[in-house]
PDB file of C-alpha atoms in Angstrom:
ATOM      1  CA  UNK A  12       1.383  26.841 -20.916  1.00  0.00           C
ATOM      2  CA  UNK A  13       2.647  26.406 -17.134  1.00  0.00           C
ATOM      3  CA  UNK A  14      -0.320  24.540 -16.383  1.00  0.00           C
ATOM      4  CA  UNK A  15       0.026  22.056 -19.313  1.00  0.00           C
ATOM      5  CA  UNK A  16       3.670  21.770 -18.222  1.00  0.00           C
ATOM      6  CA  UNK A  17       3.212  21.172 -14.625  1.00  0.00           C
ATOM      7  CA  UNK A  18       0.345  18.628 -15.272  1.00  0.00           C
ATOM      8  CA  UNK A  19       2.910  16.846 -17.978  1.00  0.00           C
ATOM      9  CA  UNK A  20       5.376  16.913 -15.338  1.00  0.00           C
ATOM     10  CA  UNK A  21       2.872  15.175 -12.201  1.00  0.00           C
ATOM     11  CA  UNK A  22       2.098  12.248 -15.366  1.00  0.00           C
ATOM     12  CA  UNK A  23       5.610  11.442 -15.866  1.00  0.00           C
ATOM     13  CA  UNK A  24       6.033  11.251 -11.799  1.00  0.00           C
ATOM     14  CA  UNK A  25       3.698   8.836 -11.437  1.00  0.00           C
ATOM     15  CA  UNK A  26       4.673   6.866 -14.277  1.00  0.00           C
ATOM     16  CA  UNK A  27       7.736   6.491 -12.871  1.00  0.00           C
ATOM     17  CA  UNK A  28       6.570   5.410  -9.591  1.00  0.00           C
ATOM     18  CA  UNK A  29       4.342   2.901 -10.714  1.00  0.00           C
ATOM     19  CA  UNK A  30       6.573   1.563 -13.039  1.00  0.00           C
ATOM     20  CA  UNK A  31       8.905   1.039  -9.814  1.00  0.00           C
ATOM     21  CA  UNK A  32       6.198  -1.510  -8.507  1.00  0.00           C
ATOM     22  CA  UNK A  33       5.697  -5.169  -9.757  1.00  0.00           C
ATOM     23  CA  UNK A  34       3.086  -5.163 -12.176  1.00  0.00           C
ATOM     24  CA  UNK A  35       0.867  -8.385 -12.683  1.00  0.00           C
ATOM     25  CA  UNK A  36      -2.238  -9.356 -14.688  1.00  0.00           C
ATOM     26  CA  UNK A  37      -4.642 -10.758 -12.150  1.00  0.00           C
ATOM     27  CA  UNK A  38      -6.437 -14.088 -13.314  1.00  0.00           C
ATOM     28  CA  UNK A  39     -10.142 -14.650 -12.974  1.00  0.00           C
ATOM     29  CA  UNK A  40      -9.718 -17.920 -11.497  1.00  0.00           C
ATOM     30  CA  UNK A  41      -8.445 -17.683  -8.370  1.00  0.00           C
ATOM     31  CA  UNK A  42      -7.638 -14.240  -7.589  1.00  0.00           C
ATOM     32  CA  UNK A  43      -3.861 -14.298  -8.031  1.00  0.00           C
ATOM     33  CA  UNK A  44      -1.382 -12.617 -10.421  1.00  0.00           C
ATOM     34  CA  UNK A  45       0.618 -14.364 -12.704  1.00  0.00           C
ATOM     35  CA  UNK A  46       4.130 -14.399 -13.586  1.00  0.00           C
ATOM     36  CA  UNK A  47       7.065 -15.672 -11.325  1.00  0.00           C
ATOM     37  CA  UNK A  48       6.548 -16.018  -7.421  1.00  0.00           C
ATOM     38  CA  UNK A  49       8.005 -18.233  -4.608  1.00  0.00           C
ATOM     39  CA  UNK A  50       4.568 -20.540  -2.049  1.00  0.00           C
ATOM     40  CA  UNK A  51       5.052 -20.671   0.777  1.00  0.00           C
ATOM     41  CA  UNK A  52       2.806 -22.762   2.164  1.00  0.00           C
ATOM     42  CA  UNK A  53       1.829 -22.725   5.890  1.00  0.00           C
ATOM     43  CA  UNK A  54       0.456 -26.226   7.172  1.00  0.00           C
ATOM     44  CA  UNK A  55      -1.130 -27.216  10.580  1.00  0.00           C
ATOM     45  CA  UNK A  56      -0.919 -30.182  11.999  1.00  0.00           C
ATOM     46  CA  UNK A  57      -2.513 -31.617  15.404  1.00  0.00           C
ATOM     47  CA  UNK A  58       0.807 -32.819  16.534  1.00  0.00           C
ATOM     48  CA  UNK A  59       4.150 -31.482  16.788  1.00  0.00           C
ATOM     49  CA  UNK A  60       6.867 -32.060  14.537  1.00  0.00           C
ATOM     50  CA  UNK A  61      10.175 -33.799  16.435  1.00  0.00           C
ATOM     51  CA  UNK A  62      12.665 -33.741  13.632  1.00  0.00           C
ATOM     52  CA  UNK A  63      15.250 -31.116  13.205  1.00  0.00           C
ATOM     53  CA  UNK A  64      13.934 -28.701  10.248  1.00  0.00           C
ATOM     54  CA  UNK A  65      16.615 -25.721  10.620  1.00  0.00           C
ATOM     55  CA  UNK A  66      17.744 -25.073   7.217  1.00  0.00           C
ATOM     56  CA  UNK A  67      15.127 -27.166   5.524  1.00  0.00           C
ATOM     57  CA  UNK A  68      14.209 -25.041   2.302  1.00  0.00           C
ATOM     58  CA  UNK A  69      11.041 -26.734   1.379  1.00  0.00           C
ATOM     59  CA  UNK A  70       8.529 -23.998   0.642  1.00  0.00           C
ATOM     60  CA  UNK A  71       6.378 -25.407   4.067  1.00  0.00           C
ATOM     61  CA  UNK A  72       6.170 -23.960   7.421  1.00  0.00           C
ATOM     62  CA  UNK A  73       4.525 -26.255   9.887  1.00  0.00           C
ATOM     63  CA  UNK A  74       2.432 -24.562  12.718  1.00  0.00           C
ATOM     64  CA  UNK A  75       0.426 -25.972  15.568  1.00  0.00           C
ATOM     65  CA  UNK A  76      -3.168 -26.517  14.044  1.00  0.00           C
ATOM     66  CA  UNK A  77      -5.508 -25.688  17.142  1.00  0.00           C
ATOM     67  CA  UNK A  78      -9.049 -26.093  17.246  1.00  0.00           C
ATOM     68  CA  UNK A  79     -11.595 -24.053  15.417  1.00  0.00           C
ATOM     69  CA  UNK A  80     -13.253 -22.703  18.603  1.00  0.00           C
ATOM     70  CA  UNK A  81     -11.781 -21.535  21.489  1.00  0.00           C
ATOM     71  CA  UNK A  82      -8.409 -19.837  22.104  1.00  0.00           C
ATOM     72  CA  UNK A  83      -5.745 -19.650  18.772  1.00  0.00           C
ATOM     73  CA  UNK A  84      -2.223 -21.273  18.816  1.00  0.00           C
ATOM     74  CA  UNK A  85       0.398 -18.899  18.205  1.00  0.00           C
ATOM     75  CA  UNK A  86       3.170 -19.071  16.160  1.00  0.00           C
ATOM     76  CA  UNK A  87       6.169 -17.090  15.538  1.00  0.00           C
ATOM     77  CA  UNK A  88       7.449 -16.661  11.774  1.00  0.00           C
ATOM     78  CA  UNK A  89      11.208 -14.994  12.806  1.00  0.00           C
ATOM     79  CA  UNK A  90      11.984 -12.992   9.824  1.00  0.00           C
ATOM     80  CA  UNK A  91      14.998 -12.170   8.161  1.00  0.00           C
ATOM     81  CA  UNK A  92      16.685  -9.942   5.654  1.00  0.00           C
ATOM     82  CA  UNK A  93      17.452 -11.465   2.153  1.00  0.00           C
ATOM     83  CA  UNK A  94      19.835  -9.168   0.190  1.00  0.00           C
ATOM     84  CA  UNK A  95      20.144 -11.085  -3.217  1.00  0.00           C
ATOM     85  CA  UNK A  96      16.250 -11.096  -4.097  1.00  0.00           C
ATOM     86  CA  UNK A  97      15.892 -14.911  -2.503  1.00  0.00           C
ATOM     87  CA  UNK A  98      12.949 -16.232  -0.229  1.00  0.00           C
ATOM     88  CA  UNK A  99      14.198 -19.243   1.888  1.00  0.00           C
ATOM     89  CA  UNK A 100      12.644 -21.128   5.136  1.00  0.00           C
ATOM     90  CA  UNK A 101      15.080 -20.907   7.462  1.00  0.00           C
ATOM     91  CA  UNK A 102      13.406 -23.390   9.731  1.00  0.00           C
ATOM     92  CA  UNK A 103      10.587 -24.925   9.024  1.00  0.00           C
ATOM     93  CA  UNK A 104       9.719 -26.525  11.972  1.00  0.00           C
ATOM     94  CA  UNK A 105       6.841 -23.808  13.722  1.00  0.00           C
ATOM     95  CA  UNK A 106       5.358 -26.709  16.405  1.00  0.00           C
ATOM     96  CA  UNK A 107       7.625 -25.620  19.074  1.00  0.00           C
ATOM     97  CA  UNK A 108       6.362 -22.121  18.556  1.00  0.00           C
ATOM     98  CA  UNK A 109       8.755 -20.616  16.401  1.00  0.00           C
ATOM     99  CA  UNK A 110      10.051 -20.976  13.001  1.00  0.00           C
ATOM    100  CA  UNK A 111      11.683 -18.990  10.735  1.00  0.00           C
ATOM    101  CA  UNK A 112      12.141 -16.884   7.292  1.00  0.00           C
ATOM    102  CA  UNK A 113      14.133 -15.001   4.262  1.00  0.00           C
ATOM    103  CA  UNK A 114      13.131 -12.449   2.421  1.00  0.00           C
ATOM    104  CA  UNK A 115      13.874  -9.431   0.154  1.00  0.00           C
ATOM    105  CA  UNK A 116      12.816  -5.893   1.807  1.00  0.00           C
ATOM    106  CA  UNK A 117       9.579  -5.006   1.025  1.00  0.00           C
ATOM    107  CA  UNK A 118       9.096  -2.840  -2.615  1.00  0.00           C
ATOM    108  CA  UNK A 119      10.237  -5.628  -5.193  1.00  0.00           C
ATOM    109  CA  UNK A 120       7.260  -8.066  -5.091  1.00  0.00           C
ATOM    110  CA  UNK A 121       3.511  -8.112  -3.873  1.00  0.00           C
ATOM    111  CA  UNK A 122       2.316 -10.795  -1.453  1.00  0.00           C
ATOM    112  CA  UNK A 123      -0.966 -12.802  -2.102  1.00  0.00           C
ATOM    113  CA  UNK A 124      -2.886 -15.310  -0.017  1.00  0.00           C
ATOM    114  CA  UNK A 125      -5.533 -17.652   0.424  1.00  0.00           C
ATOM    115  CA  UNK A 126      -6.912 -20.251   2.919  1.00  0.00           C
ATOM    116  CA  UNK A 127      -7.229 -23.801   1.803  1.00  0.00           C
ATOM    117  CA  UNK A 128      -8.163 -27.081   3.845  1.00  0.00           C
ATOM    118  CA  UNK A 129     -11.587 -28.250   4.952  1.00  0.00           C
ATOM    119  CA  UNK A 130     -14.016 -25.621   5.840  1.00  0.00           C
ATOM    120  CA  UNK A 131     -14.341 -23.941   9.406  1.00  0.00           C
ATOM    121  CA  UNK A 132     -10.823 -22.993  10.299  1.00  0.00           C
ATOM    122  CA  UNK A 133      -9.044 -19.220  10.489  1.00  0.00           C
ATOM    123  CA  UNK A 134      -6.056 -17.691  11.117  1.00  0.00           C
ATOM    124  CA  UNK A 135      -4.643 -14.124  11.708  1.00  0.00           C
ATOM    125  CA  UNK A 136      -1.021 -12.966  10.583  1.00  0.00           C
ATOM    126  CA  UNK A 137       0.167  -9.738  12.185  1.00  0.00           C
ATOM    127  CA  UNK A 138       3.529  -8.199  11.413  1.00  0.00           C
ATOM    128  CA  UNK A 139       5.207  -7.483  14.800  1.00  0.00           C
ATOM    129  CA  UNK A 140       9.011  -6.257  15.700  1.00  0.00           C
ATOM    130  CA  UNK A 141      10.738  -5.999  19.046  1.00  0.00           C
ATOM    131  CA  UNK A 142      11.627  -2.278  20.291  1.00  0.00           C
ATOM    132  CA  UNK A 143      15.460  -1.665  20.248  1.00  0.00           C
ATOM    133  CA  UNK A 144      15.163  -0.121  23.306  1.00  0.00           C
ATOM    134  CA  UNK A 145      13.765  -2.769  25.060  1.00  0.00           C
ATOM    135  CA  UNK A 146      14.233  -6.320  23.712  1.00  0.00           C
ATOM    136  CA  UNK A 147      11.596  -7.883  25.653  1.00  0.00           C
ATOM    137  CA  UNK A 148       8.713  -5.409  24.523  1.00  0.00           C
ATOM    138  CA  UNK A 149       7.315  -6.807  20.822  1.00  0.00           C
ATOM    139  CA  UNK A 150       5.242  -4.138  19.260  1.00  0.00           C
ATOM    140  CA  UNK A 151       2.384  -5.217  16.980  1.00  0.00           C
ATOM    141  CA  UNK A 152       1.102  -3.695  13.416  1.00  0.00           C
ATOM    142  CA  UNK A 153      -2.884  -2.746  15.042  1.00  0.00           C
ATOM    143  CA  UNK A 154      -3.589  -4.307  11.294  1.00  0.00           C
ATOM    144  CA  UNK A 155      -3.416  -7.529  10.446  1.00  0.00           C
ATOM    145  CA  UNK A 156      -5.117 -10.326   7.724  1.00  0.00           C
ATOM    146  CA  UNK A 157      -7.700 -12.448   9.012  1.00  0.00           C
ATOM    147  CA  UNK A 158      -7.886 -15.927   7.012  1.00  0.00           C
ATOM    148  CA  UNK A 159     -10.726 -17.970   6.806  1.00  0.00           C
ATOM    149  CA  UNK A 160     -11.767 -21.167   4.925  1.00  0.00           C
ATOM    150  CA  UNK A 161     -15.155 -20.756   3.683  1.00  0.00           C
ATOM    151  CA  UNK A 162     -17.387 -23.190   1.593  1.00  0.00           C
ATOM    152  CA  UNK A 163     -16.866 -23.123  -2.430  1.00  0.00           C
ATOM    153  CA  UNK A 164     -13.474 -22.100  -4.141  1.00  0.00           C
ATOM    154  CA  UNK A 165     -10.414 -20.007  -2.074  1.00  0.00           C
ATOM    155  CA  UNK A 166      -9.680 -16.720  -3.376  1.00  0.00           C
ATOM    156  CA  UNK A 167      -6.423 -15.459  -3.209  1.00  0.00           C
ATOM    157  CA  UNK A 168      -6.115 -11.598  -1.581  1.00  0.00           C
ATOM    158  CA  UNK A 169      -3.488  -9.238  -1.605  1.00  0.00           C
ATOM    159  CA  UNK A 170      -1.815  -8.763   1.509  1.00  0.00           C
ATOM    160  CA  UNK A 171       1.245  -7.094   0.916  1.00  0.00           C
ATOM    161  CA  UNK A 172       0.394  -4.041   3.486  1.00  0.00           C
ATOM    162  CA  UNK A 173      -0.482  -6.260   6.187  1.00  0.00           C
ATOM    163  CA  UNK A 174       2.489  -8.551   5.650  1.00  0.00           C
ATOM    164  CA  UNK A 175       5.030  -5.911   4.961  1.00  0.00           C
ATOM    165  CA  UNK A 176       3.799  -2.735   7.385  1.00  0.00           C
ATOM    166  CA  UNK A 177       3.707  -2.216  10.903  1.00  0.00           C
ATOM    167  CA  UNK A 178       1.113  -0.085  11.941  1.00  0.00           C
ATOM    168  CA  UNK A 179       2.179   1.898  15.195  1.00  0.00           C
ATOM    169  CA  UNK A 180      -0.777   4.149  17.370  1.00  0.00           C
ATOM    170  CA  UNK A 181      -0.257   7.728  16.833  1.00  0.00           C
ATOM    171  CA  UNK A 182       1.490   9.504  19.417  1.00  0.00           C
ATOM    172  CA  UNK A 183       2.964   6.788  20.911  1.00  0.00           C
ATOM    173  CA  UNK A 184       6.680   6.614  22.023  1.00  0.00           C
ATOM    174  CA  UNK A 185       8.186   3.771  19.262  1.00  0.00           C
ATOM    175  CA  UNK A 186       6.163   5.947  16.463  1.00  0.00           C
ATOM    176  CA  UNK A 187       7.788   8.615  17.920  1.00  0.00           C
ATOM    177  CA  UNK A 188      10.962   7.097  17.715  1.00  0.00           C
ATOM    178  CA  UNK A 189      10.528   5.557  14.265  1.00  0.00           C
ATOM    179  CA  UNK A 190       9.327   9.368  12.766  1.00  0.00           C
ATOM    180  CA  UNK A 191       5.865   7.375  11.110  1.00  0.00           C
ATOM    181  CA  UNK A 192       3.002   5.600  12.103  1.00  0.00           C
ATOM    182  CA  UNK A 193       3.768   3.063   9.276  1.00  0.00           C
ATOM    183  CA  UNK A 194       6.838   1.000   9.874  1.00  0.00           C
ATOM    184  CA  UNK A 195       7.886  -0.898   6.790  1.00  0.00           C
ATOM    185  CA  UNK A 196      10.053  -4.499   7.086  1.00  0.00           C
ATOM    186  CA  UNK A 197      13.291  -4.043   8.640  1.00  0.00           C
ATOM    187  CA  UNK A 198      13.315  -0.649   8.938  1.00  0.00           C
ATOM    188  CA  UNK A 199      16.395  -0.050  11.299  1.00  0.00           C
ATOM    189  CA  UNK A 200      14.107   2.012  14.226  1.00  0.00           C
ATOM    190  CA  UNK A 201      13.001  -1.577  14.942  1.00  0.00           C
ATOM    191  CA  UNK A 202      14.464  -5.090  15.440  1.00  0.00           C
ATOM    192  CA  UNK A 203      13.447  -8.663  15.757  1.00  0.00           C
ATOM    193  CA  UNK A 204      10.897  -8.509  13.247  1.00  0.00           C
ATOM    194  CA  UNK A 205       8.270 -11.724  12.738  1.00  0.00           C
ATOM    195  CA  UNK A 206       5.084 -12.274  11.660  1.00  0.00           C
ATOM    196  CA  UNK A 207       3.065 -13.661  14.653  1.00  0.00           C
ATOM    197  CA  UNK A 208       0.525 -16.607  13.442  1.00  0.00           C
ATOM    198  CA  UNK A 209      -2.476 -17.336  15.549  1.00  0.00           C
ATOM    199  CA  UNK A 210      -4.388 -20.662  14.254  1.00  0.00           C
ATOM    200  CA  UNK A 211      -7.800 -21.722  14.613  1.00  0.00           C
ATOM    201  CA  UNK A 212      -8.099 -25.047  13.170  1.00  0.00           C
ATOM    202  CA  UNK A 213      -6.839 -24.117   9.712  1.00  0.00           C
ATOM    203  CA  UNK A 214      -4.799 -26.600   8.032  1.00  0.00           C
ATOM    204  CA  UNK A 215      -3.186 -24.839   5.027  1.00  0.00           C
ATOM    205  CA  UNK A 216      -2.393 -20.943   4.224  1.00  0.00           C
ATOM    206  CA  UNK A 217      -0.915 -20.673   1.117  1.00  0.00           C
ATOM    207  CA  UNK A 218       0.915 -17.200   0.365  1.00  0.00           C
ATOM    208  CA  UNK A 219       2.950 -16.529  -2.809  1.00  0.00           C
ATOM    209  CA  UNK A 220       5.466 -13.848  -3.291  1.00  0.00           C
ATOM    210  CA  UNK A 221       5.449 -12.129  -6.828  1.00  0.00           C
ATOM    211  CA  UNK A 222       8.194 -10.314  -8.234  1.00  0.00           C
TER     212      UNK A 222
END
């Protein structure tokens, strides 16, 4: 009778984490969920951008493009804490090598992705934070999400880990520091966090954030 009561017990636990998750239906079509998200779509371009984009909430990012061989252009996506559920650009203007974002700690929504544009071009998105400690160190997740544009129809992936987890080596002092290994989104052992965005020639990343 324990047994049957202690298994009972472990089946409602879980149930009550999972139901703490966002739960979609994932389409056959492309990969993603459905139900209600915020794109964000991430667009590169071969020149830079001169106007003034702070505060321009129009679901676009624009990054340098780079080429599709040779070294990646890096961009910085500052991040930011949204308390009231929102995702907003905060500037969308990347081409001077850093823009910025909003959004909700991680545990409310999932994050899904997929690389669109002509065929050839990458890009890699790692999470990354600064070390309170030392301002000028910025500590990257050792995982990240590699994007690239095949031939034939883009599938969206999940990459809510990637997006929302800092990865820290074992043993080292900031994982020491932060008690983990895994850091998640503005956690308060780190600062500064951003999402760094090295392009190879690809012109659009679309991510969408369901919730």
């Amino acid at each position: 009778m324990k047994t049957v009561l202690a298994a009972i017990s472990v089946m409602v636990l879980m149930t009550v984490a999972f139901a703490g998750a966002p739960q979609h239906a994932v389409r056959a079509g492309n990969g993603a969920p459905s139900g209600p998200h915020y794109n964000l779509n991430i667009i590169g371009v071969p020149k830079d951008k001169s106007a003034d984009m702070t505060g321009d909430n129009g679901h676009r990012i624009f990054v340098d493009l780079g080429s599709k061989s040779g070294a990646a252009v890096t961009t910085r996506i500052m991040l930011s804490q949204s308390f009231d559920g929102t995702f907003e650009v905060l500037d969308a203007n990347g081409t001077d090598g850093e823009a910025s974002f909003k959004l909700p700690a991680p545990g409310t929504y999932t994050v899904w992705a997929r690389a669109l544009g002509k065929p050839g071009g990458s890009a890699t998105m790692t999470t990354c934070a600064t070390d309170p400690l030392d301002p000028t160190a910025v500590i990257c997740s050792l995982e990240n999400e590699v994007f690239v544009r095949g031939t034939g129809k883009s599938q969206f992936k999940n990459v809510t880990d990637a997006l929302t987890t800092i990865v820290l080596a074992p043993g080292s002092d900031v994982a020491l520091a932060c008690g983990s290994t895994q850091v998640s989104l503005f956690d308060p052992c780190l600062t500064g966090f951003l999402w760094q965005y090295d392009n190879n020639g690809l012109k659009l990343l679309q991510v969408r954030f369901y919730y």
